[in-house]
Amino acid sequence: MKSTSKQSEQTTNQRNKAFIGLTGWIFIALILGIIIGIVFNYTVPSGSDFDNIVVNGIFYVLGQGFIRLMQMLVAPLVFCSIVCGAAAIGNGKTLGRVGGLTIVLYIITTAVAVCMALVIAQFIQPGVGLDLSSIHSVDTTSTQSTSVADTILNIIPTNAFNALSSGSMLQIIFFALILGVILAQLGDRVSTVRRFFSQFNEVMMSMVTLVLRVAPIGVFCLISRTFAHLGLDAIVPMLKFVGGTYLGLAFQLCVVYMVLLRVFARLNPFRFLKKMLPVMGFAFSTSSSNATIPLNINTLEKKVGVNPKIASFTIPLGATINMDGTAIMQGVAVVFVAQAFGIPLGPMEYMTVILTATLASIGTAGVPGVGTIMLAMVFDAVGLPAEGISMIMGVDRIVDMGRTAINVTGDAVVTAIVARANKALNTDVFNDIVTDQNVEAQEEQRAALEQGDLDALSDNETTVSDKEED
Ligand code: ASP
C-alpha cells in the first residue's frame, strides 16, 4: 500500500516537472512567434515563394493541424467530463448548489462585462471620425443572425448523436448534464455505464497529454502566421476599437476579477493570476476556450488547489457559456459601429445590448472567431447594419486572442469562488505548501473522479483544507 502511494507520488512529481517544462516552452513559442511574425511581415513580400511555402504552407499546416488536434478532443472530452462531473456531484442537493451558483455567477460576470464595456466605449468614442456609411455594402451572408428565442431553443438537441457529431457544445452539455444526473440517481444499478464513462474520460485525458506535447510547435506557427499577415501597420486604423476592447478586458481582469477573487474566493488575486498566466497565454495563442479546457482544469487542480470534481464540471461549462471577454468586445463593437454609422443609441438599446450580448455569450462556441459571428445577433437586436461586422472582422484575430484569455480566466475565477463556497479548495496547494498529504489527497480526488466515486463533496473536508488565504 505504501509503495503504491510512493509510486503515485513519484508519478505526480514527474508529471508536475513535465508540466512546468511544457508551459515554459509555450511561452517561448509565443514570444518567438510574435518576433518572427513581425520580421516576416516587414521582410517577406506577400505572395512570394517563401511566403507561400513557409508562412502559408508550413506554418499554416502545423498551426491548423494543432488546432484540429485539440478540436478533435473537445466533443468527447467535454461530453465525458460533464457526464462524470454531473454524476459525481449529481446527488440532488450538491448539483443544485454547485451548478446553480456556477451558472448564476457566469451570467452575472458576463452582464457586468458588457455594462463596463459600454461605459468604456462611451469615453473612448471608438467610431467617431470614421464614416462607415460611405462604405459599399459588404457580403455578410456568412454571418447568420440567430433570434434570442432560437438561441434558447437551440440548447435542446433534437438528436443527441447529431449534437455530438457536429460538436454543438450547448447541446452536448445539455444532454451530458441530464445523463450525468440520471446516472447519479440510478446509483449502483448502472455502475457499468458509469465505469465506462469514467474510464473513457481517463483515456481522453491521456490523449490530451499526448496532444499537449506538441503545443509549443502549434502555438509558434499560429502566432508567427498571424503577425506575418497583419504586421503592425494593419491594426493602426482599428487601433481605437482594439484599444477600447483591450482596455475593457484589462479592467475586467485587474478590477472585476481581482475584487471577486479577494472578496468571494478569499484568495490572493495576484498569486491567482500569476498561476493563471500560462493558461491565459495558451488561450491567447489558440483563441479557443475549448482548446484551453484541459490546461485550465489541470492548472486549477494542480496549482490553485480546486477539487477536480468541481473544475471538471465548471470549466467545460464555462468554456461554452461564459464569455466575458467576448461580451466586452461586443459592447465596444456596438458603440464603435453605431458611431461610425451615425446611429444614436438610447437607454432601451443599451439594455437590449446587455441582454443579447449575455445570451450571445452563452451561445458562442469556444473556438476562434465565433464571437464576431454572434455579433450579428446583437447588431440585429438594436438595428445596427451587419456591414459593420466586416470592419471588425479585419482585426478579429488580434481581439480574439485577448478576449479568449479573459474568457478562460473568467471561468477560472468563478470556479475558484464555487470551490470556496463548497469547501473544495485546498489553500495549501494554492500557497505552494507541498506536503505528501496534499499530493496524496489530490491523487485520491482524481482517482475518485476517474473511477466514478460519487461521494458527496462534503466528504472532501477530511482531505482538503479550507483555510482563509492570508
Ligand atoms: N475565441 C473565443 C473563445 O474561444 C470565442 C470568440 O469570442 O470568438 O473563447
GROMACS .gro file of C-alpha atoms and ligand atoms in nm:
model
  479
    1MET     CA    1   0.000   0.000   0.000
    2LYS     CA    2   0.282   0.231   0.100
    3SER     CA    3   0.481   0.158  -0.214
    4THR     CA    4   0.174   0.232  -0.425
    5SER     CA    5   0.135   0.574  -0.270
    6LYS     CA    6   0.509   0.638  -0.311
    7GLN     CA    7   0.487   0.539  -0.675
    8SER     CA    8   0.189   0.767  -0.727
    9GLU     CA    9   0.380   1.048  -0.553
   10GLN     CA   10   0.674   0.999  -0.790
   11THR     CA   11   0.445   0.993  -1.092
   12THR     CA   12   0.281   1.315  -0.975
   13ASN     CA   13   0.615   1.485  -0.927
   14GLN     CA   14   0.729   1.368  -1.269
   15ARG     CA   15   0.406   1.494  -1.420
   16ASN     CA   16   0.446   1.830  -1.246
   17LYS     CA   17   0.801   1.861  -1.376
   18ALA     CA   18   0.691   1.783  -1.731
   19PHE     CA   19   0.406   2.029  -1.692
   20ILE     CA   20   0.632   2.316  -1.587
   21GLY     CA   21   0.856   2.242  -1.886
   22LEU     CA   22   0.561   2.248  -2.121
   23THR     CA   23   0.425   2.584  -2.006
   24GLY     CA   24   0.774   2.733  -2.033
   25TRP     CA   25   0.801   2.612  -2.391
   26ILE     CA   26   0.457   2.752  -2.474
   27PHE     CA   27   0.570   3.096  -2.357
   28ILE     CA   28   0.894   3.076  -2.551
   29ALA     CA   29   0.694   2.975  -2.860
   30LEU     CA   30   0.457   3.269  -2.807
   31ILE     CA   31   0.732   3.531  -2.785
   32LEU     CA   32   0.935   3.379  -3.069
   33GLY     CA   33   0.623   3.359  -3.284
   34ILE     CA   34   0.548   3.730  -3.236
   35ILE     CA   35   0.906   3.834  -3.317
   36ILE     CA   36   0.942   3.611  -3.624
   37GLY     CA   37   0.594   3.703  -3.748
   38ILE     CA   38   0.671   4.076  -3.734
   39VAL     CA   39   1.010   4.023  -3.900
   40PHE     CA   40   0.843   3.826  -4.182
   41ASN     CA   41   0.579   4.094  -4.218
   42TYR     CA   42   0.846   4.351  -4.295
   43THR     CA   43   1.090   4.135  -4.492
   44VAL     CA   44   0.887   3.874  -4.682
   45PRO     CA   45   0.671   4.006  -4.967
   46SER     CA   46   0.320   3.867  -4.962
   47GLY     CA   47   0.273   3.607  -5.237
   48SER     CA   48   0.646   3.534  -5.271
   49ASP     CA   49   0.768   3.173  -5.282
   50PHE     CA   50   0.894   3.199  -4.926
   51ASP     CA   51   0.558   3.337  -4.811
   52ASN     CA   52   0.374   3.057  -4.988
   53ILE     CA   53   0.599   2.779  -4.866
   54VAL     CA   54   0.678   2.889  -4.510
   55VAL     CA   55   0.401   3.121  -4.386
   56ASN     CA   56   0.105   2.990  -4.584
   57GLY     CA   57   0.247   2.640  -4.617
   58ILE     CA   58   0.439   2.504  -4.321
   59PHE     CA   59   0.311   2.747  -4.053
   60TYR     CA   60  -0.045   2.713  -4.179
   61VAL     CA   61  -0.044   2.332  -4.187
   62LEU     CA   62   0.129   2.291  -3.849
   63GLY     CA   63  -0.080   2.564  -3.681
   64GLN     CA   64  -0.413   2.446  -3.815
   65GLY     CA   65  -0.311   2.084  -3.762
   66PHE     CA   66  -0.256   2.158  -3.396
   67ILE     CA   67  -0.591   2.339  -3.363
   68ARG     CA   68  -0.762   2.044  -3.531
   69LEU     CA   69  -0.595   1.802  -3.293
   70MET     CA   70  -0.729   1.998  -2.999
   71GLN     CA   71  -1.071   2.031  -3.156
   72MET     CA   72  -1.077   1.658  -3.219
   73LEU     CA   73  -1.058   1.605  -2.843
   74VAL     CA   74  -1.316   1.860  -2.743
   75ALA     CA   75  -1.656   1.696  -2.806
   76PRO     CA   76  -1.574   1.359  -2.644
   77LEU     CA   77  -1.375   1.528  -2.366
   78VAL     CA   78  -1.646   1.778  -2.277
   79PHE     CA   79  -1.914   1.511  -2.303
   80CYS     CA   80  -1.732   1.267  -2.077
   81SER     CA   81  -1.613   1.524  -1.828
   82ILE     CA   82  -1.961   1.673  -1.789
   83VAL     CA   83  -2.123   1.329  -1.756
   84CYS     CA   84  -1.865   1.228  -1.494
   85GLY     CA   85  -1.877   1.570  -1.327
   86ALA     CA   86  -2.255   1.579  -1.306
   87ALA     CA   87  -2.263   1.215  -1.196
   88ALA     CA   88  -2.003   1.287  -0.928
   89ILE     CA   89  -2.192   1.581  -0.783
   90GLY     CA   90  -2.532   1.481  -0.909
   91ASN     CA   91  -2.675   1.382  -0.576
   92GLY     CA   92  -2.955   1.636  -0.596
   93LYS     CA   93  -2.852   1.886  -0.335
   94THR     CA   94  -2.488   1.920  -0.442
   95LEU     CA   95  -2.552   1.956  -0.813
   96GLY     CA   96  -2.814   2.220  -0.740
   97ARG     CA   97  -2.571   2.410  -0.521
   98VAL     CA   98  -2.267   2.383  -0.750
   99GLY     CA   99  -2.449   2.406  -1.084
  100GLY     CA  100  -2.686   2.683  -0.976
  101LEU     CA  101  -2.413   2.901  -0.826
  102THR     CA  102  -2.184   2.844  -1.126
  103ILE     CA  103  -2.444   2.941  -1.383
  104VAL     CA  104  -2.561   3.246  -1.187
  105LEU     CA  105  -2.201   3.368  -1.146
  106TYR     CA  106  -2.126   3.309  -1.513
  107ILE     CA  107  -2.427   3.517  -1.618
  108ILE     CA  108  -2.360   3.798  -1.369
  109THR     CA  109  -1.991   3.832  -1.463
  110THR     CA  110  -2.083   3.848  -1.834
  111ALA     CA  111  -2.352   4.111  -1.777
  112VAL     CA  112  -2.107   4.320  -1.570
  113ALA     CA  113  -1.852   4.284  -1.851
  114VAL     CA  114  -2.090   4.421  -2.117
  115CYS     CA  115  -2.203   4.713  -1.898
  116MET     CA  116  -1.844   4.809  -1.826
  117ALA     CA  117  -1.750   4.778  -2.196
  118LEU     CA  118  -2.037   5.010  -2.292
  119VAL     CA  119  -1.918   5.271  -2.039
  120ILE     CA  120  -1.554   5.248  -2.155
  121ALA     CA  121  -1.658   5.277  -2.520
  122GLN     CA  122  -1.852   5.595  -2.436
  123PHE     CA  123  -1.532   5.751  -2.309
  124ILE     CA  124  -1.311   5.626  -2.592
  125GLN     CA  125  -1.561   5.707  -2.868
  126PRO     CA  126  -1.406   5.444  -3.098
  127GLY     CA  127  -1.622   5.513  -3.403
  128VAL     CA  128  -1.604   5.894  -3.404
  129GLY     CA  129  -1.413   6.018  -3.708
  130LEU     CA  130  -1.486   5.707  -3.912
  131ASP     CA  131  -1.762   5.716  -4.171
  132LEU     CA  132  -1.875   5.364  -4.242
  133SER     CA  133  -2.197   5.475  -4.407
  134SER     CA  134  -1.996   5.557  -4.720
  135ILE     CA  135  -1.862   5.203  -4.746
  136HIS     CA  136  -2.008   4.982  -5.014
  137SER     CA  137  -2.227   4.713  -4.878
  138VAL     CA  138  -2.027   4.405  -4.797
  139ASP     CA  139  -2.139   4.048  -4.832
  140THR     CA  140  -2.211   3.922  -4.484
  141THR     CA  141  -2.416   3.620  -4.576
  142SER     CA  142  -2.183   3.402  -4.374
  143THR     CA  143  -2.277   3.585  -4.057
  144GLN     CA  144  -2.621   3.447  -3.989
  145SER     CA  145  -2.801   3.610  -3.703
  146THR     CA  146  -2.999   3.393  -3.465
  147SER     CA  147  -3.302   3.521  -3.279
  148VAL     CA  148  -3.300   3.519  -2.900
  149ALA     CA  149  -3.582   3.259  -2.896
  150ASP     CA  150  -3.389   3.028  -3.129
  151THR     CA  151  -3.072   3.069  -2.928
  152ILE     CA  152  -3.257   2.940  -2.622
  153LEU     CA  153  -3.435   2.660  -2.812
  154ASN     CA  154  -3.109   2.550  -2.975
  155ILE     CA  155  -2.982   2.436  -2.637
  156ILE     CA  156  -3.210   2.131  -2.660
  157PRO     CA  157  -3.081   1.880  -2.917
  158THR     CA  158  -3.337   1.712  -3.137
  159ASN     CA  159  -3.085   1.436  -3.188
  160ALA     CA  160  -2.817   1.382  -2.923
  161PHE     CA  161  -2.590   1.192  -3.164
  162ASN     CA  162  -2.614   1.473  -3.416
  163ALA     CA  163  -2.514   1.719  -3.146
  164LEU     CA  164  -2.209   1.507  -3.067
  165SER     CA  165  -2.104   1.459  -3.426
  166SER     CA  166  -2.150   1.824  -3.518
  167GLY     CA  167  -1.986   1.944  -3.196
  168SER     CA  168  -2.278   2.164  -3.083
  169MET     CA  169  -2.138   2.245  -2.742
  170LEU     CA  170  -2.451   2.371  -2.567
  171GLN     CA  171  -2.649   2.071  -2.686
  172ILE     CA  172  -2.374   1.833  -2.580
  173ILE     CA  173  -2.362   1.995  -2.236
  174PHE     CA  174  -2.740   1.982  -2.202
  175PHE     CA  175  -2.753   1.611  -2.285
  176ALA     CA  176  -2.444   1.527  -2.079
  177LEU     CA  177  -2.582   1.707  -1.772
  178ILE     CA  178  -2.907   1.511  -1.785
  179LEU     CA  179  -2.722   1.185  -1.845
  180GLY     CA  180  -2.484   1.251  -1.554
  181VAL     CA  181  -2.763   1.341  -1.312
  182ILE     CA  182  -2.959   1.029  -1.409
  183LEU     CA  183  -2.651   0.809  -1.366
  184ALA     CA  184  -2.610   0.953  -1.019
  185GLN     CA  185  -2.973   0.893  -0.934
  186LEU     CA  186  -2.976   0.533  -1.059
  187GLY     CA  187  -2.670   0.458  -0.848
  188ASP     CA  188  -2.536   0.101  -0.843
  189ARG     CA  189  -2.791  -0.024  -1.092
  190VAL     CA  190  -2.590   0.147  -1.370
  191SER     CA  191  -2.241   0.105  -1.230
  192THR     CA  192  -2.115  -0.049  -1.558
  193VAL     CA  193  -2.225   0.253  -1.761
  194ARG     CA  194  -2.073   0.487  -1.504
  195ARG     CA  195  -1.746   0.297  -1.509
  196PHE     CA  196  -1.748   0.313  -1.890
  197PHE     CA  197  -1.773   0.692  -1.886
  198SER     CA  198  -1.509   0.740  -1.619
  199GLN     CA  199  -1.267   0.506  -1.798
  200PHE     CA  200  -1.336   0.678  -2.128
  201ASN     CA  201  -1.264   1.007  -1.951
  202GLU     CA  202  -0.929   0.866  -1.841
  203VAL     CA  203  -0.849   0.767  -2.200
  204MET     CA  204  -0.938   1.117  -2.320
  205MET     CA  205  -0.716   1.279  -2.057
  206SER     CA  206  -0.423   1.066  -2.175
  207MET     CA  207  -0.492   1.176  -2.529
  208VAL     CA  208  -0.490   1.537  -2.410
  209THR     CA  209  -0.147   1.491  -2.250
  210LEU     CA  210  -0.019   1.348  -2.576
  211VAL     CA  211  -0.153   1.634  -2.788
  212LEU     CA  212  -0.030   1.897  -2.540
  213ARG     CA  213   0.327   1.780  -2.602
  214VAL     CA  214   0.317   1.939  -2.949
  215ALA     CA  215   0.153   2.260  -2.822
  216PRO     CA  216   0.469   2.476  -2.842
  217ILE     CA  217   0.509   2.397  -3.215
  218GLY     CA  218   0.142   2.469  -3.282
  219VAL     CA  219   0.148   2.793  -3.083
  220PHE     CA  220   0.464   2.915  -3.256
  221CYS     CA  221   0.321   2.853  -3.604
  222LEU     CA  222  -0.017   3.012  -3.525
  223ILE     CA  223   0.130   3.328  -3.376
  224SER     CA  224   0.400   3.380  -3.640
  225ARG     CA  225   0.148   3.343  -3.919
  226THR     CA  226  -0.096   3.589  -3.758
  227PHE     CA  227   0.172   3.854  -3.714
  228ALA     CA  228   0.331   3.784  -4.053
  229HIS     CA  229  -0.005   3.861  -4.213
  230LEU     CA  230  -0.125   4.152  -4.003
  231GLY     CA  231   0.204   4.312  -3.907
  232LEU     CA  232   0.187   4.628  -3.700
  233ASP     CA  233   0.052   4.866  -3.965
  234ALA     CA  234  -0.253   4.651  -4.029
  235ILE     CA  235  -0.401   4.730  -3.693
  236VAL     CA  236  -0.348   5.106  -3.699
  237PRO     CA  237  -0.689   5.212  -3.845
  238MET     CA  238  -0.868   4.994  -3.595
  239LEU     CA  239  -0.649   5.089  -3.304
  240LYS     CA  240  -0.926   5.264  -3.115
  241PHE     CA  241  -1.158   4.967  -3.142
  242VAL     CA  242  -0.884   4.725  -3.050
  243GLY     CA  243  -0.754   4.957  -2.776
  244GLY     CA  244  -1.104   5.010  -2.633
  245THR     CA  245  -1.165   4.637  -2.624
  246TYR     CA  246  -0.831   4.568  -2.460
  247LEU     CA  247  -0.897   4.841  -2.204
  248GLY     CA  248  -1.226   4.669  -2.119
  249LEU     CA  249  -1.051   4.333  -2.096
  250ALA     CA  250  -0.784   4.482  -1.871
  251PHE     CA  251  -1.049   4.637  -1.647
  252GLN     CA  252  -1.231   4.306  -1.617
  253LEU     CA  253  -0.905   4.132  -1.530
  254CYS     CA  254  -0.750   4.389  -1.300
  255VAL     CA  255  -1.061   4.520  -1.124
  256VAL     CA  256  -1.361   4.288  -1.156
  257TYR     CA  257  -1.175   3.958  -1.118
  258MET     CA  258  -0.939   4.093  -0.853
  259VAL     CA  259  -1.231   4.205  -0.637
  260LEU     CA  260  -1.421   3.878  -0.692
  261LEU     CA  261  -1.115   3.671  -0.602
  262ARG     CA  262  -1.040   3.874  -0.290
  263VAL     CA  263  -1.396   3.909  -0.162
  264PHE     CA  264  -1.568   3.586  -0.263
  265ALA     CA  265  -1.289   3.333  -0.317
  266ARG     CA  266  -1.082   3.489  -0.034
  267LEU     CA  267  -0.764   3.428  -0.231
  268ASN     CA  268  -0.466   3.649  -0.309
  269PRO     CA  269  -0.564   3.773  -0.658
  270PHE     CA  270  -0.206   3.838  -0.767
  271ARG     CA  271  -0.095   3.487  -0.681
  272PHE     CA  272  -0.401   3.351  -0.858
  273LEU     CA  273  -0.338   3.547  -1.176
  274LYS     CA  274   0.030   3.451  -1.172
  275LYS     CA  275  -0.073   3.086  -1.168
  276MET     CA  276  -0.317   3.152  -1.449
  277LEU     CA  277  -0.061   3.317  -1.680
  278PRO     CA  278   0.025   3.001  -1.877
  279VAL     CA  279  -0.346   2.930  -1.925
  280MET     CA  280  -0.403   3.285  -2.046
  281GLY     CA  281  -0.101   3.261  -2.277
  282PHE     CA  282  -0.234   2.938  -2.420
  283ALA     CA  283  -0.582   3.084  -2.474
  284PHE     CA  284  -0.423   3.395  -2.623
  285SER     CA  285  -0.231   3.197  -2.881
  286THR     CA  286  -0.501   2.946  -2.975
  287SER     CA  287  -0.800   3.186  -2.947
  288SER     CA  288  -1.001   2.892  -2.828
  289SER     CA  289  -1.157   2.844  -2.486
  290ASN     CA  290  -1.236   2.487  -2.582
  291ALA     CA  291  -0.877   2.408  -2.666
  292THR     CA  292  -0.774   2.556  -2.331
  293ILE     CA  293  -1.011   2.337  -2.126
  294PRO     CA  294  -0.753   2.068  -2.043
  295LEU     CA  295  -0.482   2.314  -1.937
  296ASN     CA  296  -0.730   2.522  -1.736
  297ILE     CA  297  -0.861   2.219  -1.545
  298ASN     CA  298  -0.507   2.097  -1.487
  299THR     CA  299  -0.391   2.436  -1.355
  300LEU     CA  300  -0.689   2.483  -1.125
  301GLU     CA  301  -0.643   2.136  -0.988
  302LYS     CA  302  -0.265   2.122  -0.953
  303LYS     CA  303  -0.172   2.485  -0.886
  304VAL     CA  304  -0.481   2.650  -0.739
  305GLY     CA  305  -0.599   2.350  -0.539
  306VAL     CA  306  -0.953   2.323  -0.674
  307ASN     CA  307  -1.109   1.983  -0.628
  308PRO     CA  308  -1.116   1.811  -0.971
  309LYS     CA  309  -1.483   1.727  -0.918
  310ILE     CA  310  -1.559   2.098  -0.935
  311ALA     CA  311  -1.312   2.203  -1.206
  312SER     CA  312  -1.401   1.924  -1.447
  313PHE     CA  313  -1.761   2.034  -1.426
  314THR     CA  314  -1.734   2.415  -1.422
  315ILE     CA  315  -1.456   2.464  -1.679
  316PRO     CA  316  -1.612   2.282  -1.978
  317LEU     CA  317  -1.941   2.451  -1.888
  318GLY     CA  318  -1.769   2.790  -1.865
  319ALA     CA  319  -1.580   2.739  -2.192
  320THR     CA  320  -1.920   2.709  -2.354
  321ILE     CA  321  -2.149   2.951  -2.174
  322ASN     CA  322  -1.920   3.206  -2.010
  323MET     CA  323  -1.753   3.454  -2.244
  324ASP     CA  324  -1.680   3.775  -2.055
  325GLY     CA  325  -1.410   3.883  -2.300
  326THR     CA  326  -1.635   3.819  -2.599
  327ALA     CA  327  -1.914   4.022  -2.435
  328ILE     CA  328  -1.670   4.311  -2.380
  329MET     CA  329  -1.571   4.306  -2.747
  330GLN     CA  330  -1.939   4.305  -2.843
  331GLY     CA  331  -2.015   4.602  -2.617
  332VAL     CA  332  -1.731   4.809  -2.766
  333ALA     CA  333  -1.823   4.693  -3.118
  334VAL     CA  334  -2.183   4.814  -3.079
  335VAL     CA  335  -2.071   5.164  -2.979
  336PHE     CA  336  -1.799   5.165  -3.248
  337VAL     CA  337  -2.034   5.070  -3.532
  338ALA     CA  338  -2.321   5.289  -3.406
  339GLN     CA  339  -2.088   5.591  -3.402
  340ALA     CA  340  -1.931   5.503  -3.736
  341PHE     CA  341  -2.275   5.481  -3.898
  342GLY     CA  342  -2.409   5.779  -3.703
  343ILE     CA  343  -2.688   5.579  -3.540
  344PRO     CA  344  -2.783   5.709  -3.193
  345LEU     CA  345  -2.843   5.453  -2.918
  346GLY     CA  346  -3.082   5.519  -2.627
  347PRO     CA  347  -3.120   5.351  -2.285
  348MET     CA  348  -3.355   5.087  -2.434
  349GLU     CA  349  -3.093   4.994  -2.694
  350TYR     CA  350  -2.827   4.969  -2.427
  351MET     CA  351  -3.049   4.737  -2.218
  352THR     CA  352  -3.105   4.524  -2.528
  353VAL     CA  353  -2.731   4.509  -2.592
  354ILE     CA  354  -2.667   4.391  -2.235
  355LEU     CA  355  -2.931   4.117  -2.267
  356THR     CA  356  -2.841   3.996  -2.614
  357ALA     CA  357  -2.464   4.009  -2.560
  358THR     CA  358  -2.510   3.797  -2.245
  359LEU     CA  359  -2.721   3.548  -2.441
  360ALA     CA  360  -2.483   3.560  -2.735
  361SER     CA  361  -2.203   3.476  -2.493
  362ILE     CA  362  -2.395   3.166  -2.380
  363GLY     CA  363  -2.442   3.058  -2.739
  364THR     CA  364  -2.085   3.133  -2.852
  365ALA     CA  365  -1.874   2.824  -2.907
  366GLY     CA  366  -1.528   2.840  -2.755
  367VAL     CA  367  -1.346   2.838  -3.088
  368PRO     CA  368  -1.178   3.119  -3.284
  369GLY     CA  369  -1.392   3.389  -3.437
  370VAL     CA  370  -1.737   3.277  -3.329
  371GLY     CA  371  -1.787   3.580  -3.105
  372THR     CA  372  -1.777   3.804  -3.411
  373ILE     CA  373  -2.031   3.587  -3.590
  374MET     CA  374  -2.260   3.610  -3.285
  375LEU     CA  375  -2.222   3.988  -3.306
  376ALA     CA  376  -2.478   3.974  -3.588
  377MET     CA  377  -2.739   3.874  -3.330
  378VAL     CA  378  -2.654   4.174  -3.108
  379PHE     CA  379  -2.643   4.420  -3.403
  380ASP     CA  380  -2.974   4.288  -3.528
  381ALA     CA  381  -3.141   4.341  -3.190
  382VAL     CA  382  -3.056   4.714  -3.187
  383GLY     CA  383  -3.094   4.777  -3.559
  384LEU     CA  384  -2.726   4.821  -3.648
  385PRO     CA  385  -2.620   4.725  -4.002
  386ALA     CA  386  -2.446   4.391  -4.027
  387GLU     CA  387  -2.196   4.555  -4.266
  388GLY     CA  388  -2.021   4.694  -3.959
  389ILE     CA  389  -1.910   4.343  -3.876
  390SER     CA  390  -1.690   4.330  -4.182
  391MET     CA  391  -1.478   4.613  -4.039
  392ILE     CA  392  -1.437   4.429  -3.713
  393MET     CA  393  -1.350   4.106  -3.889
  394GLY     CA  394  -1.035   4.267  -4.026
  395VAL     CA  395  -0.882   4.276  -3.680
  396ASP     CA  396  -1.075   3.991  -3.532
  397ARG     CA  397  -0.781   3.768  -3.462
  398ILE     CA  398  -0.597   4.035  -3.262
  399VAL     CA  399  -0.906   4.097  -3.048
  400ASP     CA  400  -0.997   3.729  -3.032
  401MET     CA  401  -0.667   3.643  -2.869
  402GLY     CA  402  -0.720   3.889  -2.583
  403ARG     CA  403  -1.087   3.817  -2.530
  404THR     CA  404  -1.027   3.441  -2.519
  405ALA     CA  405  -0.763   3.491  -2.249
  406ILE     CA  406  -1.023   3.678  -2.043
  407ASN     CA  407  -1.293   3.420  -2.122
  408VAL     CA  408  -1.087   3.139  -1.972
  409THR     CA  409  -0.975   3.349  -1.675
  410GLY     CA  410  -1.340   3.431  -1.601
  411ASP     CA  411  -1.416   3.059  -1.596
  412ALA     CA  412  -1.130   3.000  -1.356
  413VAL     CA  413  -1.230   3.287  -1.123
  414VAL     CA  414  -1.588   3.160  -1.097
  415THR     CA  415  -1.455   2.807  -1.043
  416ALA     CA  416  -1.243   2.929  -0.751
  417ILE     CA  417  -1.543   3.103  -0.594
  418VAL     CA  418  -1.764   2.797  -0.640
  419ALA     CA  419  -1.491   2.572  -0.498
  420ARG     CA  420  -1.450   2.800  -0.198
  421ALA     CA  421  -1.826   2.809  -0.138
  422ASN     CA  422  -1.833   2.429  -0.147
  423LYS     CA  423  -1.529   2.374   0.075
  424ALA     CA  424  -1.348   2.221  -0.220
  425LEU     CA  425  -1.042   2.446  -0.233
  426ASN     CA  426  -0.707   2.331  -0.096
  427THR     CA  427  -0.533   2.652   0.007
  428ASP     CA  428  -0.209   2.466   0.084
  429VAL     CA  429  -0.181   2.384  -0.283
  430PHE     CA  430  -0.267   2.743  -0.371
  431ASN     CA  431   0.006   2.869  -0.137
  432ASP     CA  432   0.254   2.615  -0.277
  433ILE     CA  433   0.282   2.434   0.055
  434VAL     CA  434   0.367   2.092  -0.082
  435THR     CA  435   0.315   1.808   0.160
  436ASP     CA  436   0.290   1.437   0.089
  437GLN     CA  437  -0.061   1.460   0.230
  438ASN     CA  438  -0.158   1.719  -0.031
  439VAL     CA  439  -0.018   1.517  -0.316
  440GLU     CA  440  -0.197   1.208  -0.190
  441ALA     CA  441  -0.522   1.397  -0.137
  442GLN     CA  442  -0.509   1.528  -0.494
  443GLU     CA  443  -0.434   1.183  -0.631
  444GLU     CA  444  -0.722   1.037  -0.432
  445GLN     CA  445  -0.962   1.303  -0.558
  446ARG     CA  446  -0.852   1.248  -0.916
  447ALA     CA  447  -0.875   0.869  -0.879
  448ALA     CA  448  -1.219   0.901  -0.718
  449LEU     CA  449  -1.337   1.114  -1.007
  450GLU     CA  450  -1.194   0.881  -1.268
  451GLN     CA  451  -1.343   0.575  -1.101
  452GLY     CA  452  -1.678   0.745  -1.065
  453ASP     CA  453  -1.670   0.753  -0.687
  454LEU     CA  454  -1.979   0.959  -0.634
  455ASP     CA  455  -1.936   1.064  -0.273
  456ALA     CA  456  -2.083   1.398  -0.182
  457LEU     CA  457  -1.838   1.689  -0.189
  458SER     CA  458  -1.863   1.736   0.184
  459ASP     CA  459  -1.650   1.420   0.219
  460ASN     CA  460  -1.356   1.622   0.091
  461GLU     CA  461  -1.344   1.826   0.403
  462THR     CA  462  -1.143   1.545   0.561
  463THR     CA  463  -0.868   1.570   0.299
  464VAL     CA  464  -0.889   1.926   0.180
  465SER     CA  465  -0.803   2.221   0.395
  466ASP     CA  466  -1.018   2.526   0.354
  467LYS     CA  467  -0.832   2.792   0.544
  468GLU     CA  468  -0.862   3.156   0.462
  469GLU     CA  469  -0.580   3.266   0.235
  470ASP     CA  470  -0.363   3.520   0.409
  471ASP     N1  471  -1.249   3.265  -2.941
  471ASP     C1  472  -1.339   3.283  -2.830
  471ASP     C2  473  -1.324   3.169  -2.733
  471ASP     O1  474  -1.285   3.061  -2.770
  471ASP     C3  475  -1.482   3.291  -2.874
  471ASP     C4  476  -1.500   3.417  -2.954
  471ASP     O2  477  -1.522   3.522  -2.890
  471ASP     O3  478  -1.489   3.413  -3.074
  471ASP     O4  479  -1.350   3.184  -2.616
   0.00000   0.00000   0.00000
